[in-house]
Tab-separated table of C-alpha atoms and ligand atoms in Angstrom:
chain	number	residue	atom	x	y	z
P	1	UNK	CA	-46.226	38.101	34.083
P	2	UNK	CA	-47.496	41.594	33.363
P	3	UNK	CA	-46.326	44.357	35.665
P	4	UNK	CA	-48.487	45.003	38.651
P	5	UNK	CA	-49.826	48.560	38.526
P	6	UNK	CA	-51.751	48.876	41.783
P	7	UNK	CA	-52.558	47.213	45.098
P	8	UNK	CA	-55.562	47.786	47.315
P	9	UNK	CA	-55.714	46.824	50.959
P	10	UNK	CA	-57.635	47.313	54.175
P	11	UNK	CA	-57.059	46.290	57.766
P	12	UNK	CA	-60.446	44.640	58.381
P	13	UNK	CA	-59.750	44.589	62.108
P	14	UNK	CA	-56.701	44.468	64.334
P	15	UNK	CA	-55.944	43.833	68.000
P	16	UNK	CA	-55.860	40.943	70.428
P	17	UNK	CA	-59.533	40.139	69.725
P	18	UNK	CA	-58.804	39.316	66.085
P	19	UNK	CA	-56.678	40.292	63.102
P	20	UNK	CA	-57.379	40.217	59.375
P	21	UNK	CA	-55.954	42.226	56.468
P	22	UNK	CA	-57.411	42.231	52.964
P	23	UNK	CA	-55.046	42.672	49.995
P	24	UNK	CA	-56.117	42.783	46.346
P	25	UNK	CA	-53.941	43.044	43.222
P	26	UNK	CA	-52.645	41.085	40.238
P	27	UNK	CA	-56.085	39.556	39.724
P	28	UNK	CA	-56.271	37.939	43.162
P	29	UNK	CA	-57.777	38.748	46.564
P	30	UNK	CA	-56.045	37.555	49.714
P	31	UNK	CA	-56.662	37.668	53.438
P	32	UNK	CA	-53.718	37.807	55.800
P	33	UNK	CA	-54.809	36.058	59.011
P	34	UNK	CA	-58.075	34.570	60.194
P	35	UNK	CA	-58.757	36.228	63.525
P	36	UNK	CA	-62.305	37.371	62.759
P	37	UNK	CA	-65.245	35.019	62.345
P	38	UNK	CA	-66.369	34.123	58.835
P	39	UNK	CA	-69.531	36.154	59.264
P	40	UNK	CA	-67.651	39.195	60.558
P	41	UNK	CA	-65.031	38.923	57.816
P	42	UNK	CA	-67.752	38.707	55.157
P	43	UNK	CA	-69.678	41.667	56.509
P	44	UNK	CA	-66.542	43.835	56.797
P	45	UNK	CA	-65.532	42.980	53.221
P	46	UNK	CA	-69.036	43.877	52.035
P	47	UNK	CA	-68.871	47.188	53.889
P	48	UNK	CA	-65.864	48.029	51.675
P	49	UNK	CA	-67.709	47.016	48.509
P	50	UNK	CA	-65.720	43.773	48.184
P	51	UNK	CA	-67.551	40.582	47.248
P	52	UNK	CA	-66.415	37.905	49.763
P	53	UNK	CA	-66.786	35.234	47.064
P	54	UNK	CA	-63.710	36.623	45.361
P	55	UNK	CA	-61.289	35.698	48.191
P	56	UNK	CA	-58.685	33.318	46.703
P	57	UNK	CA	-56.336	32.579	49.615
P	58	UNK	CA	-55.912	32.971	53.377
P	59	UNK	CA	-52.325	33.471	54.578
P	60	UNK	CA	-51.567	32.808	58.238
P	61	UNK	CA	-48.773	34.660	60.039
P	62	UNK	CA	-48.716	32.386	63.118
P	63	UNK	CA	-50.879	30.189	65.310
P	64	UNK	CA	-52.029	32.596	68.025
P	65	UNK	CA	-55.809	32.639	68.285
P	66	UNK	CA	-56.179	36.289	67.322
P	67	UNK	CA	-54.646	35.335	63.940
P	68	UNK	CA	-55.575	31.710	63.254
P	69	UNK	CA	-58.668	30.802	65.259
P	70	UNK	CA	-61.048	30.980	62.278
P	71	UNK	CA	-58.669	29.536	59.656
P	72	UNK	CA	-60.670	26.399	58.965
P	73	UNK	CA	-63.984	28.215	58.831
P	74	UNK	CA	-62.647	30.905	56.487
P	75	UNK	CA	-61.168	28.286	54.184
P	76	UNK	CA	-64.605	26.651	53.907
P	77	UNK	CA	-66.604	29.891	53.750
P	78	UNK	CA	-64.464	31.221	50.904
P	79	UNK	CA	-63.684	27.808	49.371
P	80	UNK	CA	-60.000	28.705	49.231
P	81	UNK	CA	-56.649	27.300	50.379
P	82	UNK	CA	-54.735	28.221	53.528
P	83	UNK	CA	-51.052	29.101	53.316
P	84	UNK	CA	-48.748	28.942	56.343
P	85	UNK	CA	-45.407	27.660	57.542
P	86	UNK	CA	-45.103	24.074	58.720
P	87	UNK	CA	-44.820	25.202	62.346
P	88	UNK	CA	-47.929	27.370	62.061
P	89	UNK	CA	-49.951	24.548	60.489
P	90	UNK	CA	-48.854	22.152	63.217
P	91	UNK	CA	-50.024	24.506	65.956
P	92	UNK	CA	-53.227	25.469	64.119
P	93	UNK	CA	-54.406	21.861	63.651
P	94	UNK	CA	-56.900	22.250	66.523
P	95	UNK	CA	-58.859	24.768	64.441
P	96	UNK	CA	-58.766	22.773	61.207
P	97	UNK	CA	-60.876	19.846	60.049
P	98	UNK	CA	-58.080	18.389	57.970
P	99	UNK	CA	-59.775	18.688	54.586
P	100	UNK	CA	-58.567	22.240	53.915
P	101	UNK	CA	-56.339	22.738	50.889
P	102	UNK	CA	-52.901	23.741	52.190
P	103	UNK	CA	-49.995	25.627	50.727
P	104	UNK	CA	-46.790	25.250	52.699
P	105	UNK	CA	-44.626	28.357	52.837
P	106	UNK	CA	-41.103	28.931	54.132
P	107	UNK	CA	-39.551	32.139	55.382
P	108	UNK	CA	-37.304	33.658	52.727
P	109	UNK	CA	-38.858	31.663	49.860
P	110	UNK	CA	-41.121	33.774	47.651
P	111	UNK	CA	-43.909	32.189	45.652
P	112	UNK	CA	-46.313	33.388	42.972
P	113	UNK	CA	-50.042	33.444	43.483
P	114	UNK	CA	-52.011	34.818	40.541
P	115	UNK	CA	-50.249	38.006	39.550
P	116	UNK	CA	-48.730	38.549	42.999
P	117	UNK	CA	-45.432	37.516	44.485
P	118	UNK	CA	-45.766	36.580	48.145
P	119	UNK	CA	-42.682	36.780	50.302
P	120	UNK	CA	-42.790	35.272	53.827
P	121	UNK	CA	-40.362	36.949	56.240
P	122	UNK	CA	-39.171	35.301	59.501
P	123	UNK	CA	-40.041	37.469	62.471
P	124	UNK	CA	-39.152	37.482	66.179
P	125	UNK	CA	-42.309	36.428	68.060
P	126	UNK	CA	-43.199	33.583	70.408
P	127	UNK	CA	-44.992	31.396	67.862
P	128	UNK	CA	-43.631	28.123	66.441
P	129	UNK	CA	-42.573	29.501	63.052
P	130	UNK	CA	-44.043	33.011	62.689
P	131	UNK	CA	-43.739	35.108	59.536
P	132	UNK	CA	-44.621	38.521	58.212
P	133	UNK	CA	-45.623	38.811	54.556
P	134	UNK	CA	-44.827	41.076	51.635
P	135	UNK	CA	-47.331	40.938	48.775
P	136	UNK	CA	-46.939	42.545	45.353
P	137	UNK	CA	-44.067	42.747	42.921
P	138	UNK	CA	-40.668	44.415	43.148
P	139	UNK	CA	-41.281	48.158	43.405
P	140	UNK	CA	-44.866	47.815	44.636
P	141	UNK	CA	-45.309	45.772	47.781
P	142	UNK	CA	-47.529	45.918	50.827
P	143	UNK	CA	-46.095	44.427	54.025
P	144	UNK	CA	-48.044	43.034	56.965
P	145	UNK	CA	-45.926	43.191	60.120
P	146	UNK	CA	-47.608	42.631	63.472
P	147	UNK	CA	-46.648	40.575	66.536
P	148	UNK	CA	-43.004	41.621	66.551
P	149	UNK	CA	-41.004	41.357	69.749
P	150	UNK	CA	-38.388	43.540	68.142
P	151	UNK	CA	-37.283	44.483	64.648
P	152	UNK	CA	-34.227	42.596	63.440
P	153	UNK	CA	-32.224	43.122	60.241
P	154	UNK	CA	-34.331	40.619	58.258
P	155	UNK	CA	-37.577	42.391	59.109
P	156	UNK	CA	-35.920	45.785	58.588
P	157	UNK	CA	-34.739	44.846	55.119
P	158	UNK	CA	-38.262	43.687	54.209
P	159	UNK	CA	-39.731	46.937	55.560
P	160	UNK	CA	-37.446	48.947	53.306
P	161	UNK	CA	-39.052	47.430	50.183
P	162	UNK	CA	-42.597	48.417	51.081
P	163	UNK	CA	-44.888	50.907	49.356
P	164	UNK	CA	-47.384	50.360	52.154
P	165	UNK	CA	-47.198	48.701	55.532
P	166	UNK	CA	-49.498	47.420	58.207
P	167	UNK	CA	-47.177	47.829	61.158
P	168	UNK	CA	-47.515	47.027	64.841
P	169	UNK	CA	-47.745	49.679	67.589
P	170	UNK	CA	-48.972	47.465	70.426
P	171	UNK	CA	-48.539	49.171	73.754
P	172	UNK	CA	-47.477	52.130	75.806
P	173	UNK	CA	-44.823	50.820	78.245
P	174	UNK	CA	-46.186	52.889	81.163
P	175	UNK	CA	-49.735	51.654	80.667
P	176	UNK	CA	-48.451	48.090	80.345
P	177	UNK	CA	-46.394	48.390	83.565
P	178	UNK	CA	-49.240	49.970	85.542
P	179	UNK	CA	-52.009	47.859	84.007
P	180	UNK	CA	-53.904	44.755	85.112
P	181	UNK	CA	-51.866	42.035	83.351
P	182	UNK	CA	-50.110	39.504	85.619
P	183	UNK	CA	-46.309	39.959	85.772
P	184	UNK	CA	-45.633	36.987	83.491
P	185	UNK	CA	-47.875	38.391	80.762
P	186	UNK	CA	-46.359	41.863	81.132
P	187	UNK	CA	-42.928	40.322	80.664
P	188	UNK	CA	-44.107	38.383	77.624
P	189	UNK	CA	-45.786	41.330	75.886
P	190	UNK	CA	-42.863	43.670	76.547
P	191	UNK	CA	-40.189	41.053	75.832
P	192	UNK	CA	-38.004	40.344	72.802
P	193	UNK	CA	-40.513	37.811	71.427
P	194	UNK	CA	-43.678	39.713	72.337
P	195	UNK	CA	-45.044	42.910	70.872
P	196	UNK	CA	-43.661	46.290	69.764
P	197	UNK	CA	-44.248	49.333	71.948
P	198	UNK	CA	-45.341	52.607	70.362
P	199	UNK	CA	-41.837	54.056	70.692
P	200	UNK	CA	-40.052	51.001	69.317
P	201	UNK	CA	-42.518	50.889	66.435
P	202	UNK	CA	-41.872	54.523	65.538
P	203	UNK	CA	-38.105	54.077	65.886
P	204	UNK	CA	-38.204	51.087	63.511
P	205	UNK	CA	-40.168	53.120	60.982
P	206	UNK	CA	-37.651	55.948	61.273
P	207	UNK	CA	-34.813	53.545	60.644
P	208	UNK	CA	-36.293	51.300	57.953
P	209	UNK	CA	-38.906	53.289	55.994
P	210	UNK	CA	-37.849	53.113	52.345
P	211	UNK	CA	-38.058	55.848	49.730
P	212	UNK	CA	-41.164	54.317	48.147
P	213	UNK	CA	-43.239	54.161	51.321
P	214	UNK	CA	-46.636	55.915	50.909
P	215	UNK	CA	-48.979	54.471	53.541
P	216	UNK	CA	-48.516	53.106	57.046
P	217	UNK	CA	-51.425	51.693	59.023
P	218	UNK	CA	-50.444	51.219	62.659
P	219	UNK	CA	-52.014	48.030	63.942
P	220	UNK	CA	-52.526	45.564	66.794
P	221	UNK	CA	-53.028	48.423	69.277
P	222	UNK	CA	-53.813	46.934	72.684
P	223	UNK	CA	-57.189	47.949	74.051
P	224	UNK	CA	-55.814	47.524	77.605
P	225	UNK	CA	-52.328	48.979	77.270
P	226	UNK	CA	-52.649	51.571	74.520
P	227	UNK	CA	-54.819	54.243	72.964
P	228	UNK	CA	-54.793	55.708	69.485
P	229	UNK	CA	-53.871	59.065	71.055
P	230	UNK	CA	-50.793	57.603	72.785
P	231	UNK	CA	-49.676	55.763	69.639
P	232	UNK	CA	-50.112	58.949	67.652
P	233	UNK	CA	-48.214	61.045	70.193
P	234	UNK	CA	-45.263	58.612	70.144
P	235	UNK	CA	-45.259	58.592	66.350
P	236	UNK	CA	-45.299	62.408	66.210
P	237	UNK	CA	-42.485	62.585	68.787
P	238	UNK	CA	-40.222	60.208	66.894
P	239	UNK	CA	-41.204	60.860	63.275
P	240	UNK	CA	-42.634	64.369	63.260
P	241	UNK	CA	-45.698	65.738	61.500
P	242	UNK	CA	-44.594	64.859	57.980
P	243	UNK	CA	-42.774	61.520	57.874
P	244	UNK	CA	-43.154	61.389	54.078
P	245	UNK	CA	-46.061	58.930	54.053
P	246	UNK	CA	-49.649	58.872	55.246
P	247	UNK	CA	-49.981	57.559	58.791
P	248	UNK	CA	-53.216	55.894	59.885
P	249	UNK	CA	-54.458	53.862	62.834
P	250	UNK	CA	-56.458	50.661	62.578
P	251	UNK	CA	-59.227	49.678	64.956
P	252	UNK	CA	-60.388	46.414	66.445
P	253	UNK	CA	-64.057	46.954	65.771
P	254	UNK	CA	-64.158	48.295	62.227
P	255	UNK	CA	-62.173	48.204	58.994
P	256	UNK	CA	-59.824	50.897	57.765
P	257	UNK	CA	-60.768	52.483	54.435
P	258	UNK	CA	-59.866	50.527	51.317
P	259	UNK	CA	-56.442	52.046	50.568
P	260	UNK	CA	-54.649	52.058	47.251
P	261	UNK	CA	-51.008	52.264	46.286
P	262	UNK	CA	-49.985	52.422	42.630
P	263	UNK	CA	-46.822	52.415	40.570
P	264	UNK	CA	-45.763	55.984	39.859
P	265	UNK	CA	-47.646	57.554	42.770
D	1	LIG	ZN1	-49.004	36.557	68.364
D	2	LIG	ZN1	-51.606	38.986	67.719
């Protein structure tokens, strides 16, 4: 396999109304998660100058609707396989027709797809068998890490390898506590298998950012319990003005720019 020289990626949309990340490199184009409708996914790809017909694979991180609801439709729209853990497939069955081509993945077991290595990483979240993903090759990898109740050593070690990361900053704890969610949902979101707060997200980046990290796109910001300004303020407080990489914030309603990381940057 020839060495991978660059990766491009964009967060097409992120938040509890739907998540999807586009990653391109090694001759293949991949979507991580299927939380946006086929039509919306196609139009957001086109807005970046990407031809939707070139999508080769949809990876699912877990079965929650904001990640998997459109899995079957995307597989048909793009005529491509779905890849997920056994637990995720089991819980996603309700959104599949059954004729989709499937690739079964297992946390900790890398596999090759085109010129990319894909590495599923077990993560603490209240799905059946949830994973984060690293995509690339050693020395040039983009990681997609959302829906993390907390960051454990396995996730931290995966973060350290990344040249770029899509990383969760879900909520501001004060907004969550004072907000409209029922107590059980507040406990779930803020719990060890829920979502990362702005502060915990920034602290994890401080602890686990590796020397090769160039780009971080903060993602899955809650529209009820967070704002970009609060996420940014927490990040500045914990990491300062110049953390050593570019810090960006994704939105629910429109894609981030098409970002590029390359060997030797
Ligand atoms: Zn989730
Ligand atoms: Zn989610």
